[in-house]
Amino acid sequence: MFTGKGGVGKTTMAVATALKYAQSGKTLLISTDPSGSLSEIFSQALDQQVTEVASNLDAVELTRKLVLDLWREKFGDEIYTVLSSFLPVGREIIDYIEGAPGIEDEFMLDYLLTKAQSNIYQTIVWDTAPTVTTLNLLFIQQLFYTHLTQAQKVYLKVKGVFTHVDPLALINKWQQLTAQIIAMLQSETTAWVVANPERLPVEQALNIAASLTAFGIKVNGFILNKMLPLELCNTHPFWQAKFESQQRWRERLLQAADGQRVTEIPELSGEKMAHGFLAEVSELLGKP
Ligand SMILES: Nc1ncnc2c1ncn2[C@@H]1O[C@H](COP(=O)(O)OP(=O)(O)O)[C@@H](O)[C@H]1O
Ligand SMILES: [Mg+2]
Protein backbone atom coordinates (compact mmCIF):
# COMPACT_ATOMS: atom_id res chain seq x y z
CA MET A 1 0.00 0.00 0.00
CA PHE A 2 1.04 3.58 -0.66
CA THR A 3 0.00 6.18 1.87
CA GLY A 4 0.80 9.80 2.64
CA LYS A 5 -0.57 13.30 2.39
CA GLY A 6 -2.52 14.37 -0.72
CA GLY A 7 -0.42 15.32 -3.73
CA VAL A 8 2.88 13.86 -2.52
CA GLY A 9 3.07 11.24 -5.27
CA LYS A 10 1.27 8.14 -3.98
CA THR A 11 -0.49 7.44 -7.27
CA THR A 12 2.66 8.05 -9.29
CA MET A 13 4.63 5.62 -7.10
CA ALA A 14 1.80 3.08 -7.09
CA VAL A 15 1.50 3.12 -10.88
CA ALA A 16 5.27 2.86 -11.38
CA THR A 17 5.45 -0.01 -8.89
CA ALA A 18 2.49 -1.82 -10.42
CA LEU A 19 4.04 -1.59 -13.90
CA LYS A 20 7.23 -3.01 -12.48
CA TYR A 21 5.48 -5.92 -10.76
CA ALA A 22 3.47 -6.63 -13.91
CA GLN A 23 6.73 -7.56 -15.62
CA SER A 24 7.00 -10.64 -13.42
CA GLY A 25 3.42 -11.64 -12.59
CA LYS A 26 -0.23 -10.72 -12.82
CA THR A 27 -0.78 -7.52 -10.88
CA LEU A 28 -3.81 -5.55 -9.73
CA LEU A 29 -3.69 -1.82 -9.09
CA ILE A 30 -6.50 -0.60 -6.81
CA SER A 31 -7.16 3.00 -5.85
CA THR A 32 -9.37 3.75 -2.84
CA ASP A 33 -8.78 7.49 -3.12
CA PRO A 34 -12.08 9.24 -3.96
CA SER A 35 -10.05 11.71 -5.95
CA GLY A 36 -7.91 8.99 -7.50
CA SER A 37 -6.56 9.64 -10.95
CA LEU A 38 -6.03 6.20 -12.43
CA SER A 39 -8.68 6.76 -15.10
CA GLU A 40 -6.88 9.89 -16.29
CA ILE A 41 -3.47 8.23 -16.17
CA PHE A 42 -4.54 5.24 -18.23
CA SER A 43 -6.96 7.31 -20.36
CA GLN A 44 -9.85 4.92 -19.77
CA ALA A 45 -12.75 4.64 -17.33
CA LEU A 46 -11.65 2.45 -14.42
CA ASP A 47 -14.44 3.32 -11.98
CA GLN A 48 -16.90 0.65 -13.12
CA GLN A 49 -14.98 -2.61 -12.99
CA VAL A 50 -11.55 -4.21 -13.00
CA THR A 51 -10.06 -3.51 -16.41
CA GLU A 52 -6.84 -4.54 -18.11
CA VAL A 53 -4.67 -1.45 -18.58
CA ALA A 54 -1.36 -2.99 -19.65
CA SER A 55 0.09 -6.43 -20.21
CA ASN A 56 -0.36 -8.40 -16.96
CA LEU A 57 -1.80 -5.34 -15.23
CA ASP A 58 -5.44 -4.80 -14.19
CA ALA A 59 -6.68 -1.64 -12.49
CA VAL A 60 -9.80 -0.37 -10.75
CA GLU A 61 -10.83 2.82 -8.96
CA LEU A 62 -13.09 2.04 -6.01
CA THR A 63 -15.37 5.03 -6.03
CA ARG A 64 -18.03 5.49 -3.37
CA LYS A 65 -20.75 4.51 -5.81
CA LEU A 66 -19.00 1.37 -7.00
CA VAL A 67 -18.23 0.32 -3.44
CA LEU A 68 -21.80 0.83 -2.24
CA ASP A 69 -23.28 -0.99 -5.24
CA LEU A 70 -21.04 -3.97 -4.56
CA TRP A 71 -21.75 -3.80 -0.83
CA ARG A 72 -25.48 -3.85 -1.42
CA GLU A 73 -25.18 -6.81 -3.77
CA LYS A 74 -23.10 -8.79 -1.29
CA PHE A 75 -24.52 -7.84 2.11
CA GLY A 76 -27.87 -6.13 1.48
CA ASP A 77 -29.96 -9.29 1.84
CA GLU A 78 -28.09 -10.45 4.92
CA ILE A 79 -28.57 -7.14 6.67
CA TYR A 80 -32.24 -7.08 5.84
CA THR A 81 -32.60 -10.67 7.05
CA VAL A 82 -31.02 -9.93 10.40
CA LEU A 83 -32.79 -6.64 11.08
CA SER A 84 -36.22 -7.64 9.82
CA SER A 85 -36.12 -10.70 12.04
CA PHE A 86 -36.63 -8.56 15.10
CA LEU A 87 -37.68 -5.12 13.83
CA PRO A 88 -40.73 -4.17 11.80
CA VAL A 89 -38.69 -2.85 8.86
CA GLY A 90 -38.88 -3.06 5.09
CA ARG A 91 -36.05 -3.30 2.61
CA GLU A 92 -35.52 0.47 2.83
CA ILE A 93 -33.52 -0.34 5.95
CA ILE A 94 -30.68 -1.27 3.56
CA ASP A 95 -30.63 2.31 2.22
CA TYR A 96 -30.50 3.56 5.76
CA ILE A 97 -27.60 1.32 6.75
CA GLU A 98 -25.83 2.17 3.50
CA GLY A 99 -25.63 5.77 4.72
CA ALA A 100 -24.01 4.80 8.01
CA PRO A 101 -20.52 6.12 8.57
CA GLY A 102 -17.83 3.57 7.91
CA ILE A 103 -19.82 1.18 5.71
CA GLU A 104 -17.98 2.27 2.62
CA ASP A 105 -14.57 2.03 4.31
CA GLU A 106 -15.45 -1.33 5.73
CA PHE A 107 -16.45 -2.67 2.36
CA MET A 108 -13.40 -1.35 0.53
CA LEU A 109 -11.30 -3.66 2.66
CA ASP A 110 -13.69 -6.53 2.07
CA TYR A 111 -13.22 -5.92 -1.64
CA LEU A 112 -9.44 -6.00 -1.23
CA LEU A 113 -9.75 -9.25 0.71
CA THR A 114 -11.83 -10.82 -2.04
CA LYS A 115 -9.21 -9.88 -4.61
CA ALA A 116 -6.38 -11.12 -2.40
CA GLN A 117 -8.15 -14.45 -1.87
CA SER A 118 -9.01 -14.88 -5.55
CA ASN A 119 -5.45 -16.07 -6.26
CA ILE A 120 -5.61 -14.36 -9.64
CA TYR A 121 -2.96 -11.83 -8.71
CA GLN A 122 0.61 -12.26 -7.60
CA THR A 123 0.65 -8.72 -6.25
CA ILE A 124 -1.96 -6.11 -5.40
CA VAL A 125 -0.75 -2.53 -5.37
CA TRP A 126 -3.06 -0.37 -3.26
CA ASP A 127 -3.09 3.37 -3.84
CA THR A 128 -4.79 4.73 -0.72
CA ALA A 129 -6.68 7.91 0.08
CA PRO A 130 -4.82 10.61 2.00
CA THR A 131 -3.81 9.85 5.54
CA VAL A 132 -6.88 10.34 7.69
CA THR A 133 -9.31 8.37 5.58
CA THR A 134 -6.98 5.41 5.35
CA LEU A 135 -6.32 5.33 9.06
CA ASN A 136 -10.06 5.45 9.73
CA LEU A 137 -10.44 2.56 7.42
CA LEU A 138 -7.99 0.51 9.43
CA PHE A 139 -9.29 1.40 12.85
CA ILE A 140 -12.86 0.86 11.84
CA GLN A 141 -11.97 -2.79 11.29
CA GLN A 142 -11.03 -3.19 14.89
CA LEU A 143 -14.07 -1.27 16.02
CA PHE A 144 -16.28 -3.45 13.89
CA TYR A 145 -14.65 -6.59 15.21
CA THR A 146 -15.16 -5.47 18.81
CA HIS A 147 -18.72 -4.46 18.07
CA LEU A 148 -19.50 -7.83 16.55
CA THR A 149 -18.12 -9.55 19.63
CA GLN A 150 -20.47 -7.51 21.80
CA ALA A 151 -23.32 -7.97 19.35
CA GLN A 152 -23.00 -11.70 19.72
CA LYS A 153 -23.60 -11.43 23.45
CA VAL A 154 -26.59 -9.14 23.04
CA TYR A 155 -28.15 -11.22 20.31
CA LEU A 156 -27.64 -14.38 22.33
CA LYS A 157 -29.65 -12.86 25.17
CA VAL A 158 -32.58 -11.95 22.94
CA LYS A 159 -32.32 -15.11 20.87
CA GLY A 160 -35.91 -16.10 21.57
CA VAL A 161 -37.32 -13.26 19.46
CA PHE A 162 -35.76 -14.53 16.24
CA THR A 163 -38.22 -16.67 14.48
CA HIS A 164 -37.19 -17.03 10.84
CA VAL A 165 -33.44 -16.84 10.77
CA ASP A 166 -30.40 -17.37 12.85
CA PRO A 167 -28.71 -13.95 12.93
CA LEU A 168 -25.95 -15.37 15.04
CA ALA A 169 -24.71 -17.42 12.11
CA LEU A 170 -24.52 -14.26 9.99
CA ILE A 171 -22.86 -12.28 12.75
CA ASN A 172 -20.29 -15.04 13.11
CA LYS A 173 -19.67 -14.93 9.38
CA TRP A 174 -19.20 -11.15 9.40
CA GLN A 175 -16.88 -11.41 12.34
CA GLN A 176 -14.79 -14.03 10.57
CA LEU A 177 -14.57 -11.79 7.52
CA THR A 178 -13.37 -8.91 9.69
CA ALA A 179 -10.78 -11.14 11.32
CA GLN A 180 -9.55 -12.18 7.87
CA ILE A 181 -9.28 -8.54 6.80
CA ILE A 182 -7.24 -7.69 9.87
CA ALA A 183 -5.02 -10.72 9.23
CA MET A 184 -4.55 -9.69 5.58
CA LEU A 185 -3.47 -6.21 6.68
CA GLN A 186 -1.17 -7.44 9.41
CA SER A 187 0.52 -10.35 7.68
CA GLU A 188 0.30 -9.83 3.93
CA THR A 189 0.45 -6.06 3.55
CA THR A 190 3.43 -3.76 3.58
CA ALA A 191 3.28 0.01 3.39
CA TRP A 192 5.29 2.70 1.67
CA VAL A 193 4.79 6.09 3.25
CA VAL A 194 5.28 8.83 0.68
CA ALA A 195 6.32 12.38 1.57
CA ASN A 196 7.76 15.48 -0.03
CA PRO A 197 10.62 17.32 1.64
CA GLU A 198 8.34 19.86 3.33
CA ARG A 199 6.97 20.26 6.83
CA LEU A 200 3.42 18.92 6.58
CA PRO A 201 4.09 15.93 4.32
CA VAL A 202 7.04 14.88 6.50
CA GLU A 203 5.18 15.29 9.81
CA GLN A 204 2.16 13.43 8.44
CA ALA A 205 4.35 10.67 7.06
CA LEU A 206 5.93 10.14 10.48
CA ASN A 207 2.52 10.05 12.14
CA ILE A 208 1.06 7.63 9.67
CA ALA A 209 4.10 5.34 9.89
CA ALA A 210 3.70 5.25 13.67
CA SER A 211 -0.03 4.51 13.37
CA LEU A 212 0.52 1.76 10.83
CA THR A 213 3.15 0.17 13.04
CA ALA A 214 0.81 0.40 16.03
CA PHE A 215 -1.91 -1.29 13.98
CA GLY A 216 0.51 -4.07 13.05
CA ILE A 217 1.11 -3.20 9.40
CA LYS A 218 4.72 -3.53 8.30
CA VAL A 219 6.21 -0.29 7.00
CA ASN A 220 8.71 -0.88 4.14
CA GLY A 221 10.02 2.60 4.51
CA PHE A 222 9.54 6.16 3.35
CA ILE A 223 9.69 7.56 -0.14
CA LEU A 224 10.92 11.14 -0.18
CA ASN A 225 9.61 12.39 -3.49
CA LYS A 226 10.30 15.56 -5.51
CA MET A 227 13.79 16.29 -4.20
CA LEU A 228 15.35 19.20 -6.06
CA PRO A 229 18.87 18.54 -7.39
CA LEU A 230 21.58 20.87 -6.08
CA GLU A 231 23.05 21.57 -9.50
CA LEU A 232 19.76 23.17 -10.55
CA CYS A 233 19.34 25.13 -7.33
CA ASN A 234 22.67 26.87 -6.93
CA THR A 235 21.92 29.12 -9.88
CA HIS A 236 19.33 31.35 -8.15
CA PRO A 237 18.76 32.46 -4.53
CA PHE A 238 15.09 31.39 -4.64
CA TRP A 239 15.97 27.84 -5.61
CA GLN A 240 18.95 27.83 -3.27
CA ALA A 241 16.64 28.66 -0.35
CA LYS A 242 14.15 26.05 -1.47
CA PHE A 243 16.91 23.47 -1.72
CA GLU A 244 18.10 24.26 1.81
CA SER A 245 14.61 24.03 3.20
CA GLN A 246 14.16 20.62 1.52
CA GLN A 247 17.44 19.44 3.02
CA ARG A 248 16.25 20.40 6.51
CA TRP A 249 13.04 18.34 6.14
CA ARG A 250 15.04 15.51 4.65
CA GLU A 251 17.26 15.57 7.75
CA ARG A 252 14.21 15.61 10.02
CA LEU A 253 12.78 12.57 8.24
CA LEU A 254 16.08 10.67 8.21
CA GLN A 255 16.54 11.26 11.91
CA ALA A 256 13.00 10.37 12.91
CA ALA A 257 12.94 7.38 10.54
CA ASP A 258 15.50 5.89 12.88
CA GLY A 259 17.13 3.46 10.50
CA GLN A 260 14.00 2.75 8.46
CA ARG A 261 14.60 2.87 4.72
CA VAL A 262 14.20 6.27 3.04
CA THR A 263 14.21 6.17 -0.76
CA GLU A 264 14.75 9.51 -2.44
CA ILE A 265 13.19 10.38 -5.77
CA PRO A 266 14.13 13.60 -7.55
CA GLU A 267 11.67 16.07 -8.99
CA LEU A 268 11.52 14.87 -12.57
CA SER A 269 10.71 16.92 -15.60
CA GLY A 270 8.96 15.68 -18.68
CA GLU A 271 5.44 14.97 -19.77
CA LYS A 272 3.38 14.24 -16.69
CA MET A 273 2.88 10.51 -16.24
CA ALA A 274 4.40 9.76 -19.63
CA HIS A 275 5.60 6.20 -19.83
CA GLY A 276 9.27 7.17 -19.70
CA PHE A 277 8.65 9.15 -16.52
CA LEU A 278 7.07 6.18 -14.78
CA ALA A 279 9.79 3.81 -15.96
CA GLU A 280 12.32 6.21 -14.50
CA VAL A 281 10.46 6.33 -11.17
CA SER A 282 10.21 2.54 -10.99
CA GLU A 283 13.96 2.23 -11.67
CA LEU A 284 14.63 4.67 -8.84
CA LEU A 285 12.33 2.78 -6.49
CA GLY A 286 13.88 -0.55 -7.33
CA LYS A 287 11.83 -3.65 -6.68
CA PRO A 288 10.16 -2.92 -3.35
N1 LIG B 1 9.06 12.87 -8.84
C1 LIG B 1 8.18 13.67 -9.43
N2 LIG B 1 8.59 14.66 -10.26
C2 LIG B 1 7.72 15.47 -10.86
N3 LIG B 1 6.39 15.41 -10.72
C3 LIG B 1 5.90 14.45 -9.91
C4 LIG B 1 6.76 13.53 -9.23
N4 LIG B 1 5.96 12.70 -8.49
C5 LIG B 1 4.69 13.08 -8.70
N5 LIG B 1 4.63 14.13 -9.55
C6 LIG B 1 3.43 14.85 -9.97
O1 LIG B 1 2.84 15.42 -8.81
C7 LIG B 1 1.42 15.39 -8.89
C8 LIG B 1 0.83 14.65 -7.67
O2 LIG B 1 1.22 13.30 -7.73
P1 LIG B 1 0.21 12.12 -7.40
O3 LIG B 1 0.94 10.84 -7.65
O4 LIG B 1 -1.08 12.29 -8.09
O5 LIG B 1 0.03 12.36 -5.84
P2 LIG B 1 -1.03 11.71 -4.80
O6 LIG B 1 -1.52 10.44 -5.40
O7 LIG B 1 -0.25 11.49 -3.55
O8 LIG B 1 -2.11 12.73 -4.60
C9 LIG B 1 1.09 14.73 -10.20
O9 LIG B 1 0.84 15.73 -11.14
C10 LIG B 1 2.35 13.96 -10.55
O10 LIG B 1 2.51 13.82 -11.94
MG1 LIG C 1 -3.50 9.86 -5.81
mmCIF file of N, CA and C and ligand atoms in Angstrom, residues 5-13 37 127 225-226 265-268 272-273 277, ligand 1:
data_model
loop_
_atom_site.group_PDB
_atom_site.id
_atom_site.type_symbol
_atom_site.label_atom_id
_atom_site.label_comp_id
_atom_site.label_asym_id
_atom_site.label_seq_id
_atom_site.Cartn_x
_atom_site.Cartn_y
_atom_site.Cartn_z
ATOM 1 N N LYS A 5 0.265 12.120 2.588
ATOM 2 C CA LYS A 5 -0.570 13.301 2.386
ATOM 3 C C LYS A 5 -0.980 13.433 0.910
ATOM 4 N N GLY A 6 -2.064 14.154 0.648
ATOM 5 C CA GLY A 6 -2.519 14.372 -0.724
ATOM 6 C C GLY A 6 -1.458 15.084 -1.566
ATOM 7 N N GLY A 7 -1.294 14.637 -2.787
ATOM 8 C CA GLY A 7 -0.417 15.318 -3.728
ATOM 9 C C GLY A 7 1.067 15.008 -3.620
ATOM 10 N N VAL A 8 1.441 14.116 -2.704
ATOM 11 C CA VAL A 8 2.877 13.858 -2.524
ATOM 12 C C VAL A 8 3.461 12.905 -3.571
ATOM 13 N N GLY A 9 2.577 12.152 -4.239
ATOM 14 C CA GLY A 9 3.071 11.236 -5.274
ATOM 15 C C GLY A 9 2.693 9.778 -5.057
ATOM 16 N N LYS A 10 1.686 9.518 -4.239
ATOM 17 C CA LYS A 10 1.265 8.136 -3.984
ATOM 18 C C LYS A 10 0.880 7.421 -5.284
ATOM 19 N N THR A 11 0.008 8.086 -6.057
ATOM 20 C CA THR A 11 -0.487 7.438 -7.270
ATOM 21 C C THR A 11 0.659 7.199 -8.253
ATOM 22 N N THR A 12 1.522 8.191 -8.379
ATOM 23 C CA THR A 12 2.663 8.046 -9.293
ATOM 24 C C THR A 12 3.511 6.837 -8.881
ATOM 25 N N MET A 13 3.799 6.732 -7.597
ATOM 26 C CA MET A 13 4.626 5.624 -7.101
ATOM 27 C C MET A 13 3.892 4.292 -7.259
ATOM 28 N N SER A 37 -6.686 9.175 -9.571
ATOM 29 C CA SER A 37 -6.560 9.645 -10.950
ATOM 30 C C SER A 37 -6.141 8.542 -11.908
ATOM 31 N N ASP A 127 -3.312 1.928 -3.883
ATOM 32 C CA ASP A 127 -3.090 3.372 -3.838
ATOM 33 C C ASP A 127 -4.164 3.948 -2.912
ATOM 34 N N ASN A 225 9.809 12.106 -2.068
ATOM 35 C CA ASN A 225 9.612 12.388 -3.494
ATOM 36 C C ASN A 225 9.743 13.887 -3.793
ATOM 37 N N LYS A 226 10.176 14.175 -5.003
ATOM 38 C CA LYS A 226 10.301 15.558 -5.509
ATOM 39 C C LYS A 226 11.462 16.310 -4.855
ATOM 40 N N ILE A 265 13.519 10.263 -4.349
ATOM 41 C CA ILE A 265 13.187 10.384 -5.774
ATOM 42 C C ILE A 265 13.266 11.854 -6.144
ATOM 43 N N PRO A 266 14.021 12.190 -7.178
ATOM 44 C CA PRO A 266 14.127 13.602 -7.550
ATOM 45 C C PRO A 266 12.860 14.131 -8.219
ATOM 46 N N GLU A 267 12.714 15.417 -8.200
ATOM 47 C CA GLU A 267 11.665 16.070 -8.993
ATOM 48 C C GLU A 267 12.062 15.847 -10.449
ATOM 49 N N LEU A 268 11.184 15.195 -11.186
ATOM 50 C CA LEU A 268 11.521 14.872 -12.569
ATOM 51 C C LEU A 268 10.776 15.793 -13.516
ATOM 52 N N LYS A 272 3.948 14.839 -17.884
ATOM 53 C CA LYS A 272 3.384 14.241 -16.686
ATOM 54 C C LYS A 272 2.864 12.827 -16.965
ATOM 55 N N MET A 273 3.343 11.887 -16.163
ATOM 56 C CA MET A 273 2.884 10.510 -16.240
ATOM 57 C C MET A 273 3.204 9.821 -17.570
ATOM 58 N N PHE A 277 8.597 8.589 -17.875
ATOM 59 C CA PHE A 277 8.650 9.149 -16.519
ATOM 60 C C PHE A 277 8.421 8.051 -15.487
HETATM 61 N N1 LIG B 1 9.065 12.871 -8.837
HETATM 62 C C1 LIG B 1 8.175 13.669 -9.427
HETATM 63 N N2 LIG B 1 8.595 14.665 -10.260
HETATM 64 C C2 LIG B 1 7.718 15.473 -10.858
HETATM 65 N N3 LIG B 1 6.389 15.405 -10.721
HETATM 66 C C3 LIG B 1 5.898 14.450 -9.913
HETATM 67 C C4 LIG B 1 6.761 13.529 -9.225
HETATM 68 N N4 LIG B 1 5.965 12.698 -8.490
HETATM 69 C C5 LIG B 1 4.694 13.080 -8.697
HETATM 70 N N5 LIG B 1 4.634 14.126 -9.552
HETATM 71 C C6 LIG B 1 3.430 14.853 -9.973
HETATM 72 O O1 LIG B 1 2.840 15.420 -8.806
HETATM 73 C C7 LIG B 1 1.417 15.394 -8.886
HETATM 74 C C8 LIG B 1 0.829 14.654 -7.673
HETATM 75 O O2 LIG B 1 1.217 13.297 -7.730
HETATM 76 P P1 LIG B 1 0.214 12.116 -7.401
HETATM 77 O O3 LIG B 1 0.941 10.843 -7.647
HETATM 78 O O4 LIG B 1 -1.080 12.294 -8.093
HETATM 79 O O5 LIG B 1 0.025 12.359 -5.837
HETATM 80 P P2 LIG B 1 -1.034 11.711 -4.800
HETATM 81 O O6 LIG B 1 -1.519 10.437 -5.402
HETATM 82 O O7 LIG B 1 -0.250 11.490 -3.551
HETATM 83 O O8 LIG B 1 -2.109 12.731 -4.600
HETATM 84 C C9 LIG B 1 1.086 14.731 -10.196
HETATM 85 O O9 LIG B 1 0.838 15.730 -11.140
HETATM 86 C C10 LIG B 1 2.352 13.958 -10.552
HETATM 87 O O10 LIG B 1 2.512 13.817 -11.938
#
